[in-house]
């Protein structure tokens, strides 16, 4: 019997309509598109968030770096330059890369004088803080199918030159007082100052940055004097110079032991002119003739002075307090053998490197200031059988690159610090003092 064609067609239509396989395929296809889109969106958002963290970290780093150099130098602008060098832009130290284009926003880095922090703005930059603001264009991957090709993000950071309670320090300041320190320093910010006078002005800047409740400072010189009575002539307001002695005669390198009386009170804004440590660095006022003397006559040798400085810090310094040695010299150790202790006439620069590295190994921060140091390994450090330049010796003595400074006044001009831009002596001391109170990030709405 033949089947009615119309009946067969209706039956087939009902069977097709009852099947869910085709509908499921369509639903799955639609869901997969949605899922893939969501996954792509999550990946794009995750990438943007990752770049945002990178940009913020780079912005924080740039602000902190810039804050470190605020008012550091004779002329302003170093802080802005340094902040830019630590930015996220291509070629800078915190460049993001990966197809991300980062730029510093117009008008930034921006120097600020914040009134609420209580930190002085006095200096070449007339500022105590810096604001850095950057932006980055982040390419999108999956969102491009929706017409969103990139996303622009921004980051801002404010940093002050210092903040928080200072770290307690015991500091031995070791100054070269050989005869060369009597020559004029035309690079000094103090007009017509000798090299020694410029060093004293720098030391006053250092003292001004310290806290009488946290810090102690001792003064040492080389060549040394015959005894403590002679040392007193450097700070007792007399007109006489101390009697120095050769390096082989057990000299007294210590002018003043560690003391914290450089200000009359913790809140004083100026140095105490009656304090011996202030008088020793020429801060005794117009009625006081005190100040270090550059007598000279025995050549330059500073290894034993460094060893004595570390010994002073160990024996008379406070327990649990960070120890610091700051050495200022042209670095050209050249004392004749007739003035030297037995066994120390040769390799005088290397002896100093060893002494400094021993101090650093004990935890002391060793800062060195190359003052007109030669870069010639044959024209300086003449007693060393393994050639070394005075500049290189001082570099090696510093605990790290950040602790090495250089003022080329009167030198060859080639002894430069790769890590520090300050190159005038008073600015160098001011920079060191500022570095003890580390810059800190501040809320962006700080006024």
XYZ file of C-alpha atoms in Angstrom:
447
model
C 0.000 0.000 0.000
C 1.404 3.340 -0.933
C 1.983 6.040 1.740
C 0.266 9.321 1.238
C 3.019 11.780 0.255
C 1.398 14.583 2.214
C 1.330 12.439 5.350
C 4.972 11.463 4.914
C 6.060 15.108 4.589
C 4.217 16.086 7.751
C 5.833 13.185 9.639
C 9.284 14.212 8.487
C 8.660 17.828 9.521
C 7.545 16.711 12.988
C 10.694 14.576 13.393
C 12.915 17.500 12.351
C 11.133 19.816 14.711
C 11.468 17.346 17.579
C 15.290 17.076 17.155
C 17.457 19.387 19.421
C 20.801 18.687 17.827
C 20.793 21.648 15.478
C 19.628 24.068 18.162
C 22.319 22.911 20.556
C 25.013 23.502 17.967
C 23.823 27.046 17.399
C 23.662 27.754 21.150
C 27.141 26.291 21.692
C 28.519 28.380 18.847
C 27.019 31.521 20.316
C 28.294 30.664 23.794
C 31.826 29.937 22.542
C 31.948 33.334 20.887
C 30.864 34.933 24.151
C 33.317 32.868 26.224
C 36.218 33.624 23.890
C 35.302 37.296 23.979
C 35.167 37.287 27.784
C 38.486 35.465 28.046
C 40.046 37.936 25.621
C 38.631 40.854 27.588
C 40.005 39.415 30.844
C 43.438 38.959 29.247
C 43.414 42.536 27.932
C 42.303 43.932 31.297
C 44.916 41.821 33.098
C 47.608 43.137 30.781
C 46.501 46.739 31.361
C 46.578 46.206 35.128
C 50.046 44.673 34.874
C 51.336 47.644 32.872
C 49.632 50.011 35.337
C 51.673 48.468 38.174
C 54.844 48.771 36.100
C 54.085 52.398 35.305
C 53.356 53.236 38.942
C 56.567 51.547 40.096
C 58.566 53.472 37.484
C 56.855 56.719 38.514
C 57.629 56.082 42.201
C 61.235 55.298 41.319
C 61.585 58.464 39.224
C 60.123 60.621 42.017
C 62.405 59.127 44.681
C 65.466 59.487 42.453
C 64.604 63.092 41.678
C 63.959 63.928 45.331
C 67.462 62.721 46.146
C 68.988 65.516 44.012
C 66.742 68.419 45.028
C 68.945 71.425 45.931
C 71.980 69.199 45.566
C 73.993 71.386 43.279
C 75.138 74.937 42.633
C 72.705 75.298 39.731
C 69.172 73.874 39.821
C 67.625 71.266 37.556
C 69.544 68.135 38.509
C 66.499 66.680 40.284
C 64.341 66.964 37.160
C 67.081 65.480 34.984
C 67.568 62.543 37.321
C 63.824 61.903 37.599
C 63.536 61.784 33.810
C 66.384 59.304 33.611
C 64.453 56.921 35.892
C 61.186 57.265 33.946
C 59.306 54.575 32.001
C 60.101 56.128 28.610
C 62.112 54.267 26.006
C 65.812 54.602 26.772
C 65.272 55.432 30.448
C 66.203 53.168 33.360
C 62.651 51.926 33.959
C 61.498 51.627 30.346
C 58.484 49.302 30.104
C 58.832 48.002 26.532
C 56.613 45.264 25.104
C 54.968 47.618 22.644
C 53.898 50.006 25.410
C 54.596 53.680 24.724
C 55.276 55.604 27.941
C 55.851 59.343 28.167
C 56.248 62.013 30.811
C 53.229 64.304 30.881
C 53.816 67.926 29.899
C 54.922 70.053 32.825
C 56.415 67.134 34.743
C 58.617 66.346 36.634
C 57.469 69.300 38.692
C 59.399 70.723 41.656
C 57.320 71.726 44.680
C 57.815 73.594 47.936
C 55.464 71.842 50.359
C 54.683 73.792 53.519
C 53.162 70.981 55.584
C 56.293 68.801 55.723
C 58.404 71.276 57.701
C 61.407 70.727 55.406
C 63.336 73.746 54.122
C 63.088 74.650 50.435
C 66.311 76.677 50.520
C 68.706 75.822 47.726
C 69.262 76.039 43.999
C 65.875 74.416 43.247
C 63.865 76.312 45.893
C 61.970 73.080 46.488
C 61.602 70.205 48.931
C 59.565 67.779 46.814
C 59.013 66.615 43.264
C 55.918 65.369 41.449
C 56.224 62.916 38.561
C 53.307 62.081 36.276
C 53.551 59.651 33.385
C 51.203 58.065 30.919
C 51.384 54.891 28.869
C 49.477 53.761 25.786
C 48.768 50.029 26.135
C 47.922 48.114 22.932
C 44.851 45.883 23.177
C 44.867 42.382 21.769
C 41.383 40.820 21.692
C 39.418 44.028 22.213
C 40.517 45.219 18.778
C 37.641 43.221 17.242
C 35.355 45.617 19.110
C 37.221 48.643 17.769
C 39.277 49.293 20.945
C 42.860 49.335 19.761
C 44.608 50.736 22.843
C 44.044 52.152 26.302
C 45.802 55.138 27.911
C 46.696 54.905 31.594
C 48.407 57.375 33.935
C 50.420 57.243 37.159
C 51.465 60.000 39.542
C 53.912 60.060 42.439
C 55.091 62.711 44.891
C 58.360 62.400 46.816
C 59.875 64.638 49.478
C 63.595 65.099 50.080
C 63.330 63.407 53.463
C 60.798 62.195 55.969
C 60.264 60.114 59.052
C 62.651 59.775 61.985
C 66.305 59.914 60.922
C 68.586 56.921 61.177
C 71.048 57.384 64.043
C 74.615 57.807 62.830
C 78.124 57.938 64.271
C 80.218 59.823 61.695
C 83.974 60.265 61.440
C 84.864 63.056 59.023
C 88.419 62.514 57.755
C 89.858 65.577 55.997
C 93.007 66.039 53.977
C 94.987 68.931 55.529
C 98.124 68.661 53.437
C 99.634 71.867 52.045
C 97.751 71.589 48.730
C 94.547 72.421 50.622
C 95.804 76.036 50.928
C 95.388 76.660 47.188
C 92.317 78.500 45.882
C 89.322 76.534 44.664
C 87.832 78.529 41.780
C 84.992 76.016 41.501
C 83.829 76.505 45.095
C 80.499 78.225 45.658
C 82.250 80.227 48.404
C 83.964 83.076 46.577
C 87.792 83.191 46.805
C 87.831 80.221 49.191
C 90.843 78.002 49.581
C 90.276 74.289 49.188
C 90.338 73.887 52.970
C 87.860 76.735 53.487
C 85.568 75.194 50.889
C 85.823 71.835 52.687
C 84.958 73.522 55.989
C 81.932 75.213 54.433
C 80.838 71.824 53.146
C 81.290 70.270 56.572
C 79.061 72.990 58.033
C 76.382 72.041 55.512
C 76.720 68.437 56.599
C 76.358 69.331 60.275
C 73.297 71.456 59.499
C 71.546 68.449 57.999
C 72.132 66.206 61.023
C 70.122 65.695 64.206
C 71.573 66.255 67.669
C 69.218 63.610 69.044
C 70.296 60.967 66.538
C 73.787 61.770 65.272
C 77.344 62.211 66.520
C 80.276 63.605 64.548
C 84.036 63.390 65.047
C 86.743 65.311 63.137
C 89.985 63.737 61.950
C 92.824 65.089 59.803
C 95.982 63.873 58.128
C 98.842 64.442 58.632
C 98.232 64.007 62.331
C 99.346 66.260 65.169
C 101.761 65.464 67.963
C 99.133 65.251 70.721
C 95.639 66.354 71.791
C 96.952 69.668 73.087
C 98.108 70.553 69.598
C 94.800 69.301 68.150
C 92.966 71.836 70.314
C 94.546 74.658 68.283
C 92.157 73.729 65.481
C 89.108 74.686 67.539
C 90.127 76.858 70.536
C 89.833 80.196 68.682
C 93.567 80.834 68.921
C 95.555 82.065 65.951
C 98.230 79.401 66.137
C 98.514 76.304 63.978
C 99.009 72.868 65.520
C 102.326 71.066 65.395
C 102.064 68.058 63.119
C 104.331 65.049 63.006
C 105.394 62.420 60.511
C 103.307 59.338 59.837
C 105.939 57.145 61.485
C 105.806 59.054 64.800
C 102.458 57.753 66.087
C 100.527 60.899 65.117
C 97.201 61.819 66.659
C 94.737 61.910 63.762
C 91.757 62.765 65.970
C 90.988 66.471 66.297
C 87.681 65.902 68.107
C 85.987 62.767 69.376
C 82.380 61.947 68.516
C 79.984 64.615 69.833
C 76.422 65.766 69.201
C 76.589 69.394 70.399
C 76.794 70.992 66.966
C 73.389 72.621 67.589
C 72.209 74.234 70.816
C 68.997 72.203 70.750
C 67.347 69.594 68.515
C 65.033 72.256 67.079
C 67.726 74.880 66.426
C 67.857 76.039 62.816
C 71.528 77.069 62.920
C 74.790 75.625 64.177
C 76.089 76.422 67.652
C 79.143 78.647 67.122
C 80.406 77.795 70.617
C 80.623 74.057 69.899
C 84.155 72.825 69.260
C 83.102 70.669 66.313
C 81.546 73.737 64.657
C 84.594 75.882 65.423
C 86.870 73.231 63.925
C 85.140 73.615 60.557
C 85.275 77.399 60.597
C 81.858 78.091 62.059
C 83.003 79.877 65.221
C 81.964 83.329 64.043
C 83.879 86.546 63.392
C 85.409 86.685 66.870
C 86.921 83.220 66.629
C 89.994 82.350 64.582
C 89.370 78.645 64.907
C 89.420 76.321 61.967
C 91.528 73.503 60.636
C 95.023 74.303 59.451
C 96.706 72.855 56.387
C 100.271 72.761 57.657
C 101.663 70.095 55.353
C 105.245 68.963 55.013
C 104.900 65.186 55.319
C 103.103 64.285 52.107
C 99.782 62.456 51.750
C 99.039 59.171 53.475
C 95.566 58.286 54.714
C 95.432 54.503 55.223
C 96.264 54.731 58.929
C 93.782 57.598 59.382
C 91.075 55.348 57.920
C 92.048 52.523 60.261
C 91.985 54.903 63.238
C 88.578 56.239 62.185
C 87.146 52.736 62.165
C 88.762 52.012 65.528
C 87.242 55.184 67.011
C 83.802 54.200 65.745
C 84.161 50.725 67.187
C 85.487 51.721 70.610
C 83.654 54.986 71.281
C 80.665 54.731 68.977
C 77.227 53.744 70.225
C 76.019 50.166 70.081
C 73.500 49.457 67.348
C 74.120 52.778 65.583
C 75.149 52.963 61.934
C 78.837 53.856 61.588
C 79.987 56.222 58.809
C 83.376 57.402 57.523
C 83.561 60.336 55.094
C 87.007 60.825 53.536
C 87.961 63.959 51.578
C 91.251 63.890 49.679
C 92.851 64.140 46.269
C 93.780 60.508 46.899
C 97.390 60.805 45.759
C 99.192 58.975 48.584
C 102.868 59.852 48.154
C 104.592 60.189 51.538
C 108.335 59.558 51.366
C 109.702 56.444 53.027
C 111.557 58.541 55.622
C 108.185 59.743 56.969
C 106.499 56.338 56.931
C 106.138 53.533 59.468
C 108.152 50.403 58.821
C 106.638 48.258 56.070
C 104.115 50.902 54.924
C 106.145 53.029 52.537
C 105.074 51.048 49.462
C 101.594 50.597 48.010
C 100.137 53.461 50.041
C 96.993 53.804 47.905
C 96.306 50.067 47.989
C 96.797 50.124 51.772
C 94.028 52.717 51.988
C 91.742 50.612 49.785
C 92.320 47.646 52.080
C 91.614 49.743 55.195
C 88.385 51.111 53.729
C 87.184 47.728 52.548
C 87.886 46.287 55.992
C 85.738 49.021 57.537
C 82.977 48.366 55.027
C 83.110 44.644 55.758
C 82.466 45.516 59.422
C 79.279 47.324 58.377
C 80.569 50.907 58.191
C 79.351 53.115 55.370
C 82.470 54.510 53.687
C 81.979 57.679 51.639
C 84.835 59.115 49.608
C 85.090 62.556 48.021
C 87.709 62.829 45.300
C 88.911 66.424 45.429
C 90.892 67.117 42.272
C 91.932 63.455 42.022
C 94.153 62.344 39.167
C 93.032 59.655 36.735
C 96.609 58.809 35.760
C 97.814 55.436 37.037
C 101.432 56.452 36.417
C 101.241 60.078 37.517
C 99.610 59.449 40.899
C 99.917 56.898 43.730
C 103.611 56.787 42.922
C 104.499 54.399 45.761
C 102.273 51.602 44.468
C 104.044 48.851 42.566
C 100.757 47.753 40.998
C 99.701 50.901 39.183
C 96.507 52.583 40.350
C 95.185 56.097 39.829
C 94.229 58.248 42.803
C 90.710 58.521 41.416
C 90.401 54.752 41.130
C 91.720 54.265 44.665
C 89.035 56.535 46.083
C 86.360 54.833 43.975
C 87.397 51.448 45.320
C 87.384 52.741 48.892
C 83.724 53.795 48.741
C 81.313 51.156 50.020
C 79.345 51.386 46.773
C 79.046 53.600 43.701
C 76.433 55.795 45.393
C 78.952 56.655 48.123
C 81.593 58.001 45.731
C 81.624 61.716 44.890
C 84.038 63.793 42.872
C 84.945 67.469 42.564
C 87.417 67.977 39.734
C 88.600 71.354 40.978
C 92.333 71.520 40.418
C 92.447 67.963 39.076
C 92.610 66.368 35.658
C 88.889 66.752 35.006
C 88.389 63.083 34.253
C 87.600 61.773 37.741
C 83.804 61.661 37.682
C 81.173 59.918 39.736
C 78.836 57.848 37.579
C 76.191 57.762 40.310
C 76.330 61.311 41.725
C 75.834 64.507 39.752
C 76.966 66.956 42.461
C 80.450 68.148 41.528
C 81.058 71.227 43.699
C 82.367 70.553 47.188
C 79.740 72.360 49.293
C 76.983 70.766 47.197
C 78.585 67.362 47.659
C 78.510 67.646 51.439
C 74.922 68.893 51.269
C 74.009 65.945 49.060
C 75.590 63.478 51.477
C 73.699 65.041 54.375
C 70.441 64.807 52.441
C 71.110 61.166 51.612
C 71.157 60.298 55.323
C 67.534 61.379 55.519
C 66.256 59.250 52.667
C 63.601 60.670 50.337
C 60.143 59.246 50.892
C 56.926 59.028 48.924
C 54.177 61.406 50.013
C 50.419 61.457 49.373
C 49.743 63.257 46.100
C 47.501 65.778 47.878
C 50.285 66.908 50.274
C 50.450 70.693 50.384
